mmCIF file of C-alpha atoms in Angstrom:
data_model
loop_
_atom_site.group_PDB
_atom_site.id
_atom_site.type_symbol
_atom_site.label_atom_id
_atom_site.label_comp_id
_atom_site.label_asym_id
_atom_site.label_seq_id
_atom_site.Cartn_x
_atom_site.Cartn_y
_atom_site.Cartn_z
ATOM 1 C CA MET A 1 -4.282 2.820 -20.492
ATOM 2 C CA VAL A 2 -7.643 3.151 -22.125
ATOM 3 C CA GLY A 3 -10.347 4.687 -20.006
ATOM 4 C CA LEU A 4 -13.945 5.732 -20.469
ATOM 5 C CA ILE A 5 -15.591 8.714 -18.832
ATOM 6 C CA VAL A 6 -19.359 9.125 -18.553
ATOM 7 C CA ALA A 7 -22.028 10.615 -16.322
ATOM 8 C CA ARG A 8 -25.330 8.715 -16.286
ATOM 9 C CA SER A 9 -28.623 9.089 -14.496
ATOM 10 C CA ILE A 10 -30.272 6.494 -12.258
ATOM 11 C CA ASN A 11 -32.228 5.304 -15.323
ATOM 12 C CA ASN A 12 -29.011 5.142 -17.404
ATOM 13 C CA VAL A 13 -29.622 8.338 -19.502
ATOM 14 C CA ILE A 14 -26.535 10.092 -20.805
ATOM 15 C CA GLY A 15 -28.245 12.463 -23.259
ATOM 16 C CA LYS A 16 -31.497 14.202 -24.129
ATOM 17 C CA ASN A 17 -32.133 16.312 -27.225
ATOM 18 C CA GLY A 18 -28.424 16.335 -28.066
ATOM 19 C CA MET A 19 -27.366 17.661 -24.684
ATOM 20 C CA ILE A 20 -26.224 16.391 -21.288
ATOM 21 C CA PRO A 21 -29.504 16.601 -19.336
ATOM 22 C CA TRP A 22 -28.078 18.267 -16.173
ATOM 23 C CA ARG A 23 -25.808 21.021 -15.079
ATOM 24 C CA ILE A 24 -24.097 20.254 -11.819
ATOM 25 C CA LYS A 25 -21.380 22.546 -10.475
ATOM 26 C CA GLY A 26 -18.110 20.601 -10.124
ATOM 27 C CA GLU A 27 -19.413 17.467 -11.881
ATOM 28 C CA GLN A 28 -17.112 17.868 -14.847
ATOM 29 C CA LYS A 29 -14.012 18.587 -12.695
ATOM 30 C CA GLN A 30 -12.910 14.944 -12.833
ATOM 31 C CA PHE A 31 -13.116 14.953 -16.608
ATOM 32 C CA LYS A 32 -10.754 17.873 -16.873
ATOM 33 C CA GLU A 33 -8.349 16.464 -14.299
ATOM 34 C CA LEU A 34 -8.115 13.051 -15.963
ATOM 35 C CA THR A 35 -7.947 14.166 -19.595
ATOM 36 C CA THR A 36 -5.648 17.210 -19.459
ATOM 37 C CA GLY A 37 -2.321 16.290 -21.107
ATOM 38 C CA ASN A 38 -3.790 13.088 -22.567
ATOM 39 C CA VAL A 39 -6.016 12.026 -25.471
ATOM 40 C CA VAL A 40 -9.794 12.421 -25.645
ATOM 41 C CA VAL A 41 -11.734 10.264 -28.138
ATOM 42 C CA MET A 42 -15.266 11.375 -28.984
ATOM 43 C CA GLY A 43 -17.832 10.847 -31.652
ATOM 44 C CA ARG A 44 -18.758 13.416 -34.295
ATOM 45 C CA LYS A 45 -21.975 14.492 -32.609
ATOM 46 C CA SER A 46 -20.223 14.983 -29.281
ATOM 47 C CA TYR A 47 -17.469 17.008 -30.981
ATOM 48 C CA GLU A 48 -19.957 19.187 -32.857
ATOM 49 C CA GLU A 49 -21.843 19.863 -29.622
ATOM 50 C CA ILE A 50 -18.565 21.229 -28.097
ATOM 51 C CA GLY A 51 -17.523 22.832 -31.388
ATOM 52 C CA HIS A 52 -13.727 22.917 -30.877
ATOM 53 C CA PRO A 53 -10.796 20.800 -29.691
ATOM 54 C CA LEU A 54 -10.453 20.660 -25.909
ATOM 55 C CA PRO A 55 -7.586 22.720 -24.547
ATOM 56 C CA ASN A 56 -4.381 21.062 -23.303
ATOM 57 C CA ARG A 57 -5.165 17.621 -24.729
ATOM 58 C CA ASP A 58 -5.270 15.825 -28.060
ATOM 59 C CA THR A 59 -8.779 15.296 -29.476
ATOM 60 C CA ILE A 60 -9.534 12.461 -31.860
ATOM 61 C CA VAL A 61 -12.972 12.521 -33.432
ATOM 62 C CA VAL A 62 -14.368 9.213 -34.601
ATOM 63 C CA SER A 63 -16.312 9.804 -37.784
ATOM 64 C CA ARG A 64 -16.931 8.005 -41.030
ATOM 65 C CA THR A 65 -18.554 10.990 -42.691
ATOM 66 C CA LYS A 66 -16.412 14.058 -41.807
ATOM 67 C CA LYS A 67 -12.737 14.851 -41.447
ATOM 68 C CA TYR A 68 -11.465 17.036 -38.615
ATOM 69 C CA GLU A 69 -7.822 18.166 -38.736
ATOM 70 C CA GLY A 70 -5.943 20.816 -36.892
ATOM 71 C CA GLU A 71 -3.637 21.486 -34.000
ATOM 72 C CA HIS A 72 -4.291 18.728 -31.457
ATOM 73 C CA LEU A 73 -7.224 17.537 -33.550
ATOM 74 C CA SER A 74 -7.534 14.548 -35.830
ATOM 75 C CA THR A 75 -10.044 12.045 -37.137
ATOM 76 C CA ALA A 76 -10.281 8.253 -36.970
ATOM 77 C CA SER A 77 -12.870 5.915 -38.489
ATOM 78 C CA SER A 78 -13.176 3.679 -35.392
ATOM 79 C CA VAL A 79 -12.341 3.553 -31.670
ATOM 80 C CA GLN A 80 -9.630 0.965 -32.339
ATOM 81 C CA GLU A 81 -8.037 3.229 -34.930
ATOM 82 C CA ALA A 82 -8.219 6.195 -32.513
ATOM 83 C CA ILE A 83 -6.502 4.183 -29.770
ATOM 84 C CA ALA A 84 -3.742 3.147 -32.207
ATOM 85 C CA MET A 85 -3.316 6.788 -33.321
ATOM 86 C CA ALA A 86 -2.966 7.959 -29.716
ATOM 87 C CA GLY A 87 0.120 5.832 -29.155
ATOM 88 C CA GLU A 88 1.229 4.205 -25.969
ATOM 89 C CA ASP A 89 2.764 7.215 -24.183
ATOM 90 C CA LYS A 90 -0.506 8.914 -23.298
ATOM 91 C CA ASN A 91 -3.713 7.764 -21.587
ATOM 92 C CA VAL A 92 -6.750 7.585 -23.851
ATOM 93 C CA TYR A 93 -10.202 8.553 -22.575
ATOM 94 C CA ILE A 94 -13.371 7.679 -24.470
ATOM 95 C CA SER A 95 -15.886 10.441 -23.887
ATOM 96 C CA GLY A 96 -19.019 9.541 -25.835
ATOM 97 C CA GLY A 97 -21.466 9.185 -27.319
ATOM 98 C CA TYR A 98 -23.382 5.938 -27.210
ATOM 99 C CA GLY A 99 -21.817 4.340 -30.272
ATOM 100 C CA LEU A 100 -18.288 4.985 -29.077
ATOM 101 C CA TYR A 101 -19.063 3.730 -25.629
ATOM 102 C CA LYS A 102 -20.522 0.554 -27.002
ATOM 103 C CA GLU A 103 -17.549 -0.045 -29.317
ATOM 104 C CA ALA A 104 -15.066 0.796 -26.532
ATOM 105 C CA LEU A 105 -16.523 -1.320 -23.705
ATOM 106 C CA PRO A 106 -14.518 -4.508 -24.553
ATOM 107 C CA LEU A 107 -11.344 -2.442 -24.886
ATOM 108 C CA VAL A 108 -11.320 -0.278 -21.757
ATOM 109 C CA ASP A 109 -9.094 -0.891 -18.738
ATOM 110 C CA VAL A 110 -11.042 1.442 -16.470
ATOM 111 C CA MET A 111 -14.356 3.302 -16.515
ATOM 112 C CA TYR A 112 -14.960 6.519 -14.570
ATOM 113 C CA ILE A 113 -18.719 6.628 -14.178
ATOM 114 C CA THR A 114 -20.392 9.543 -12.427
ATOM 115 C CA GLU A 115 -23.673 8.188 -11.043
ATOM 116 C CA VAL A 116 -26.081 11.191 -11.108
ATOM 117 C CA LYS A 117 -28.895 10.793 -8.576
ATOM 118 C CA THR A 118 -31.730 11.904 -10.858
ATOM 119 C CA GLU A 119 -34.184 10.263 -13.272
ATOM 120 C CA VAL A 120 -34.318 11.829 -16.659
ATOM 121 C CA GLU A 121 -37.703 11.643 -18.360
ATOM 122 C CA ASP A 122 -37.731 11.259 -22.187
ATOM 123 C CA GLY A 123 -33.947 10.677 -22.325
ATOM 124 C CA ASP A 124 -32.950 9.554 -25.800
ATOM 125 C CA VAL A 125 -29.330 8.415 -25.335
ATOM 126 C CA PHE A 126 -28.404 5.711 -22.865
ATOM 127 C CA PHE A 127 -25.187 4.194 -21.596
ATOM 128 C CA PRO A 128 -24.759 0.679 -23.025
ATOM 129 C CA GLU A 129 -25.246 -2.369 -20.832
ATOM 130 C CA PHE A 130 -22.102 -4.083 -19.540
ATOM 131 C CA ASN A 131 -21.249 -6.884 -17.157
ATOM 132 C CA ALA A 132 -20.242 -5.295 -13.845
ATOM 133 C CA ASP A 133 -18.770 -8.690 -12.731
ATOM 134 C CA ASP A 134 -15.893 -8.007 -15.214
ATOM 135 C CA PHE A 135 -14.722 -5.093 -13.081
ATOM 136 C CA ASP A 136 -13.554 -4.219 -9.570
ATOM 137 C CA ILE A 137 -15.787 -1.382 -8.385
ATOM 138 C CA THR A 138 -14.567 1.467 -6.187
ATOM 139 C CA ILE A 139 -17.086 3.998 -4.827
ATOM 140 C CA GLY A 140 -15.528 7.467 -4.711
ATOM 141 C CA GLU A 141 -16.573 10.900 -3.629
ATOM 142 C CA THR A 142 -20.126 12.166 -3.504
ATOM 143 C CA GLY A 143 -20.958 15.791 -4.326
ATOM 144 C CA GLY A 144 -23.538 18.079 -5.808
ATOM 145 C CA ASP A 145 -25.860 20.613 -4.304
ATOM 146 C CA GLU A 146 -29.258 20.384 -5.910
ATOM 147 C CA ILE A 147 -28.506 17.086 -7.678
ATOM 148 C CA GLU A 148 -26.222 14.621 -5.932
ATOM 149 C CA TYR A 149 -23.672 12.484 -7.782
ATOM 150 C CA THR A 150 -21.186 9.738 -6.835
ATOM 151 C CA ARG A 151 -18.017 8.988 -8.664
ATOM 152 C CA THR A 152 -17.556 5.236 -9.283
ATOM 153 C CA THR A 153 -14.508 3.647 -10.799
ATOM 154 C CA TYR A 154 -14.780 0.293 -12.574
ATOM 155 C CA THR A 155 -11.373 -1.342 -13.096
ATOM 156 C CA ARG A 156 -11.275 -4.347 -15.400
ATOM 157 C CA LYS A 157 -10.308 -7.531 -13.595
ATOM 158 C CA LYS A 158 -7.145 -9.155 -14.908
#
């Protein structure tokens, strides 16, 4: 299974000045639950923002300019190569940024999109457009104290 995980604002922003533009208690819980024991694929900038492999999962960094190697850490030159490297015995989760999301959209079986109920001014990274008609949509839990969010699952129609 190839999945994609993202949180986006009402105006489709996923990043601002190299950072996620909100901090919401509990919002990243789903990411940890889904990815632990599986494979996370992320772009070079996303990896450098975190600065280390994520614990209890394999991390594949997609980069054409740098090589990352270590325990539970490897590098691929494309999303397709990363998916192939992951093998078929683990779930693969694409976790950003924009270029990876755009490349992965035609390949994903399911998207876990956290819809954050805020508008981000001057956002500089956006989630790519996609055809929602290609997916069955399931509205999940809503949470958040100061900023509300809703978890939405998009499952590709067969």
